[in-house]
Amino acid sequence: MDRLTLDIGRCLQAAVGGGRGLAPEMLAGLTTRLEKARATVLDAAGNGMLGWMDLPCQDPGPLLEFADRNAGRYESLLVIGIGGSALGTTALATALLPFYYNELEPAERGRRPRLYILDNVDPDETAALLDRLELGRTLVNVISKSGTTGESMAGYLVARQRLEAAVGAVALKEHLVFTTDPTAGTLRKIGASLGVPMFDLPAGVGGRFSVLSAVGLLPAALTGMDVMGLLAGARDMAEWTAGAQGWDNPASAYAGVHFLQDTALGRRVSVMMPYSARLRHLSDWYAQLWAESLGKAVDRRGRMVNTGPLPVKALGVTDQHSQLQLYVEGPDDKVLTFLGVGEFATTVAIPAPGPEAEALAYLGGHTLAELLWAEQRSTAWALSKSGRPSLTITLPRVDAFALGGLFYLLEMATAIAGELYDVDAFDQPGVELGKKMTYALMGRPGYEALAEVIAG
Ligand code: PA5
């Protein structure tokens, strides 16, 4: 299988010029620290919250069997989760399911269920979705690592009431499957008392690092995505990033370039801009990974640092006509990552125009892919010309192997970046604080003191 490539050439002084690019001595000066950071991550593999490094080698047998056993049984799969319990599945679905999958006839979907992902508590959206689903033929996959997150639990309670009304209390458990911590949390308890099938999210895997666990893989298996391909791609990337040294290591290079751009050149904003509609939600997943892992108040020594790069989502070519003006001429505080694709599944030729449209003759005879590639190249060039840096990750094609590798690459890069910034990349105290405040406002027992703080 071909591997993805990472090109950092347009971050270097030679490409962007003057004092605004990375000089060879800057790269050389970081190499030892980069290797130390990578070694620290590798040494901790599987321990603490680094359980995500074990995921590529997991046995997906039980979830594949569950999916096979239930193939053809459900018309719809409703995933209820938020943050890391939803973003990876959304990215997977957009990348690997056919476009407009939910509109296909059952035979065109291989009798696999339509996929809906509820990651918000907007009442209009929730009610509209539940009204639309044929609940008697729906499987609801509730996903929550903690098993307590208010939004997901509220979604569960609302969906459960509707399901019970539609199928009755006895059949309820036939329409539920939970993905949660192996032992802890309210969801685990509910599942055990109702006899709901449950899949484990291993204790050492945090939400935003969980896409290659049952969190992403169960919906993937149920909708017929290539689970084995995803894991093979992730395994290959795990081997690559464990073996390659210094700047030849794609995860180290990604982390190192972003770290230097931020700390040495004042470019704190990391824009991810895929030139593939299939990868548009990969940027949402990445935004959470990069932001929640690296945005921290204190460093490992407890010093107040209020550090962290700012991830921004964009899409080529669409955002060339929306955000690019800012990137080329606005504040020089960004580094762009282009996600390119070597080969698209479909060739769409642009027809030669008739005599009435001779001004468009330059387009005729090309393909849409050629236009997309030209747009990506010209955007990268225009940025360099203005002294703005960019990196390019190119996937040979968008398939399960490439996706598995890309997820793992960015997770590894995030872990290495955490070492460089000297922060805990695996906690999220800011998010937890917000969760606790919500519990207090909603009257959860045990949070009365916080409720008084908010009121007072
Ligand atoms: O990455 C994280 O840990 C968070 O974004 C969580 O995924 C998110 O808060 C949802 O938490 P949970 O899966 O516990 O419901």
mmCIF file of N, CA and C and ligand atoms in Angstrom, residues 49 80-87 143-153 179-180 187 201 205-210 215 288-289 292-293 426-428 431-432 435 439, ligand 1:
data_model
loop_
_atom_site.group_PDB
_atom_site.id
_atom_site.type_symbol
_atom_site.label_atom_id
_atom_site.label_comp_id
_atom_site.label_asym_id
_atom_site.label_seq_id
_atom_site.Cartn_x
_atom_site.Cartn_y
_atom_site.Cartn_z
ATOM 1 N N MET A 49 -2.691 7.675 29.654
ATOM 2 C CA MET A 49 -3.664 8.002 28.608
ATOM 3 C C MET A 49 -3.086 7.787 27.208
ATOM 4 N N ILE A 80 -25.309 8.880 19.104
ATOM 5 C CA ILE A 80 -25.450 10.006 20.034
ATOM 6 C C ILE A 80 -24.149 10.125 20.817
ATOM 7 N N GLY A 81 -23.467 11.253 20.660
ATOM 8 C CA GLY A 81 -22.194 11.489 21.353
ATOM 9 C C GLY A 81 -21.775 12.916 21.063
ATOM 10 N N ILE A 82 -20.704 13.356 21.689
ATOM 11 C CA ILE A 82 -20.272 14.738 21.477
ATOM 12 C C ILE A 82 -18.742 14.806 21.562
ATOM 13 N N GLY A 83 -18.153 15.807 20.940
ATOM 14 C CA GLY A 83 -16.697 15.965 20.971
ATOM 15 C C GLY A 83 -16.025 14.743 20.371
ATOM 16 N N GLY A 84 -15.071 14.187 21.119
ATOM 17 C CA GLY A 84 -14.343 13.025 20.619
ATOM 18 C C GLY A 84 -15.222 11.804 20.419
ATOM 19 N N SER A 85 -16.413 11.818 20.936
ATOM 20 C CA SER A 85 -17.327 10.679 20.758
ATOM 21 C C SER A 85 -18.170 10.823 19.490
ATOM 22 N N ALA A 86 -17.951 11.881 18.718
ATOM 23 C CA ALA A 86 -18.728 12.063 17.486
ATOM 24 C C ALA A 86 -17.879 12.528 16.303
ATOM 25 N N LEU A 87 -16.861 13.359 16.558
ATOM 26 C CA LEU A 87 -16.146 14.002 15.441
ATOM 27 C C LEU A 87 -15.407 13.004 14.551
ATOM 28 N N ILE A 143 -22.612 6.942 22.695
ATOM 29 C CA ILE A 143 -21.159 6.887 22.890
ATOM 30 C C ILE A 143 -20.746 7.951 23.893
ATOM 31 N N SER A 144 -20.163 7.513 24.992
ATOM 32 C CA SER A 144 -19.642 8.470 25.971
ATOM 33 C C SER A 144 -18.561 7.783 26.790
ATOM 34 N N LYS A 145 -17.370 8.322 26.693
ATOM 35 C CA LYS A 145 -16.258 7.751 27.466
ATOM 36 C C LYS A 145 -16.571 7.798 28.960
ATOM 37 N N SER A 146 -16.953 8.970 29.430
ATOM 38 C CA SER A 146 -17.218 9.120 30.864
ATOM 39 C C SER A 146 -18.546 8.468 31.255
ATOM 40 N N GLY A 147 -19.428 8.367 30.274
ATOM 41 C CA GLY A 147 -20.759 7.822 30.565
ATOM 42 C C GLY A 147 -21.620 8.754 31.375
ATOM 43 N N THR A 148 -21.216 10.012 31.455
ATOM 44 C CA THR A 148 -21.994 10.961 32.257
ATOM 45 C C THR A 148 -22.249 12.294 31.549
ATOM 46 N N THR A 149 -21.611 12.555 30.425
ATOM 47 C CA THR A 149 -21.709 13.871 29.780
ATOM 48 C C THR A 149 -23.176 14.259 29.571
ATOM 49 N N GLY A 150 -23.533 15.416 30.115
ATOM 50 C CA GLY A 150 -24.944 15.815 30.156
ATOM 51 C C GLY A 150 -25.614 15.826 28.792
ATOM 52 N N GLU A 151 -24.937 16.363 27.786
ATOM 53 C CA GLU A 151 -25.557 16.486 26.459
ATOM 54 C C GLU A 151 -25.894 15.099 25.898
ATOM 55 N N SER A 152 -24.907 14.196 26.000
ATOM 56 C CA SER A 152 -25.124 12.860 25.424
ATOM 57 C C SER A 152 -26.158 12.079 26.231
ATOM 58 N N MET A 153 -26.136 12.266 27.550
ATOM 59 C CA MET A 153 -27.105 11.553 28.389
ATOM 60 C C MET A 153 -28.525 12.097 28.136
ATOM 61 N N THR A 179 -21.252 2.498 23.765
ATOM 62 C CA THR A 179 -19.784 2.470 23.740
ATOM 63 C C THR A 179 -19.321 3.371 24.868
ATOM 64 N N THR A 180 -18.624 2.802 25.842
ATOM 65 C CA THR A 180 -18.289 3.578 27.038
ATOM 66 C C THR A 180 -17.116 2.937 27.777
ATOM 67 N N LEU A 187 -23.552 5.432 32.110
ATOM 68 C CA LEU A 187 -23.991 4.695 30.914
ATOM 69 C C LEU A 187 -23.709 3.200 31.063
ATOM 70 N N LEU A 201 -14.603 1.430 25.571
ATOM 71 C CA LEU A 201 -13.625 2.440 25.189
ATOM 72 C C LEU A 201 -12.540 2.315 26.250
ATOM 73 N N VAL A 205 -7.757 5.558 26.794
ATOM 74 C CA VAL A 205 -7.988 6.238 25.505
ATOM 75 C C VAL A 205 -8.957 7.386 25.734
ATOM 76 N N GLY A 206 -8.482 8.611 25.540
ATOM 77 C CA GLY A 206 -9.346 9.776 25.706
ATOM 78 C C GLY A 206 -10.228 9.990 24.494
ATOM 79 N N GLY A 207 -11.275 10.775 24.664
ATOM 80 C CA GLY A 207 -12.254 10.959 23.597
ATOM 81 C C GLY A 207 -11.654 11.347 22.264
ATOM 82 N N ARG A 208 -10.797 12.374 22.257
ATOM 83 C CA ARG A 208 -10.300 12.866 20.965
ATOM 84 C C ARG A 208 -9.252 11.954 20.352
ATOM 85 N N PHE A 209 -8.809 10.925 21.097
ATOM 86 C CA PHE A 209 -7.871 9.941 20.549
ATOM 87 C C PHE A 209 -8.584 8.600 20.297
ATOM 88 N N SER A 210 -9.917 8.636 20.229
ATOM 89 C CA SER A 210 -10.656 7.361 20.267
ATOM 90 C C SER A 210 -11.227 6.914 18.920
ATOM 91 N N VAL A 215 -15.432 3.484 19.323
ATOM 92 C CA VAL A 215 -16.129 4.762 19.120
ATOM 93 C C VAL A 215 -16.335 5.026 17.625
ATOM 94 N N GLN A 288 -10.422 19.715 17.083
ATOM 95 C CA GLN A 288 -10.591 19.328 18.489
ATOM 96 C C GLN A 288 -9.297 18.730 19.054
ATOM 97 N N LEU A 289 -8.678 17.857 18.255
ATOM 98 C CA LEU A 289 -7.454 17.174 18.708
ATOM 99 C C LEU A 289 -6.373 18.193 19.071
ATOM 100 N N GLU A 292 -7.842 20.957 21.999
ATOM 101 C CA GLU A 292 -8.087 20.464 23.351
ATOM 102 C C GLU A 292 -6.821 19.850 23.956
ATOM 103 N N SER A 293 -5.940 19.342 23.087
ATOM 104 C CA SER A 293 -4.729 18.704 23.606
ATOM 105 C C SER A 293 -3.669 19.726 23.978
ATOM 106 N N PHE A 426 -3.264 15.169 27.229
ATOM 107 C CA PHE A 426 -4.355 14.198 27.349
ATOM 108 C C PHE A 426 -5.416 14.563 28.377
ATOM 109 N N ASP A 427 -5.272 15.728 28.990
ATOM 110 C CA ASP A 427 -6.356 16.139 29.891
ATOM 111 C C ASP A 427 -7.135 17.296 29.247
ATOM 112 N N GLN A 428 -8.208 17.710 29.849
ATOM 113 C CA GLN A 428 -9.020 18.809 29.320
ATOM 114 C C GLN A 428 -9.751 19.503 30.472
ATOM 115 N N VAL A 431 -12.609 21.906 29.678
ATOM 116 C CA VAL A 431 -13.871 21.293 29.253
ATOM 117 C C VAL A 431 -14.605 20.737 30.468
ATOM 118 N N GLU A 432 -13.832 20.101 31.341
ATOM 119 C CA GLU A 432 -14.445 19.483 32.532
ATOM 120 C C GLU A 432 -15.113 20.542 33.408
ATOM 121 N N LYS A 435 -18.364 21.363 32.007
ATOM 122 C CA LYS A 435 -19.320 20.271 32.257
ATOM 123 C C LYS A 435 -19.879 20.389 33.675
ATOM 124 N N TYR A 439 -23.725 20.880 35.080
ATOM 125 C CA TYR A 439 -24.379 20.014 36.066
ATOM 126 C C TYR A 439 -25.002 20.878 37.163
HETATM 127 O O1 PA5 B 1 -11.652 14.516 24.021
HETATM 128 C C1 PA5 B 1 -12.369 14.525 25.003
HETATM 129 O O2 PA5 B 1 -12.076 13.881 26.017
HETATM 130 C C2 PA5 B 1 -13.697 15.267 25.012
HETATM 131 O O3 PA5 B 1 -13.855 16.090 23.934
HETATM 132 C C3 PA5 B 1 -14.842 14.282 25.053
HETATM 133 O O4 PA5 B 1 -14.779 13.463 23.911
HETATM 134 C C4 PA5 B 1 -16.191 14.961 25.121
HETATM 135 O O5 PA5 B 1 -16.211 15.908 26.147
HETATM 136 C C5 PA5 B 1 -17.291 13.929 25.363
HETATM 137 O O6 PA5 B 1 -17.015 13.209 26.527
HETATM 138 P P1 PA5 B 1 -17.609 11.785 26.769
HETATM 139 O O7 PA5 B 1 -17.156 10.883 25.681
HETATM 140 O O8 PA5 B 1 -17.093 11.400 28.112
HETATM 141 O O9 PA5 B 1 -19.111 11.929 26.768
#
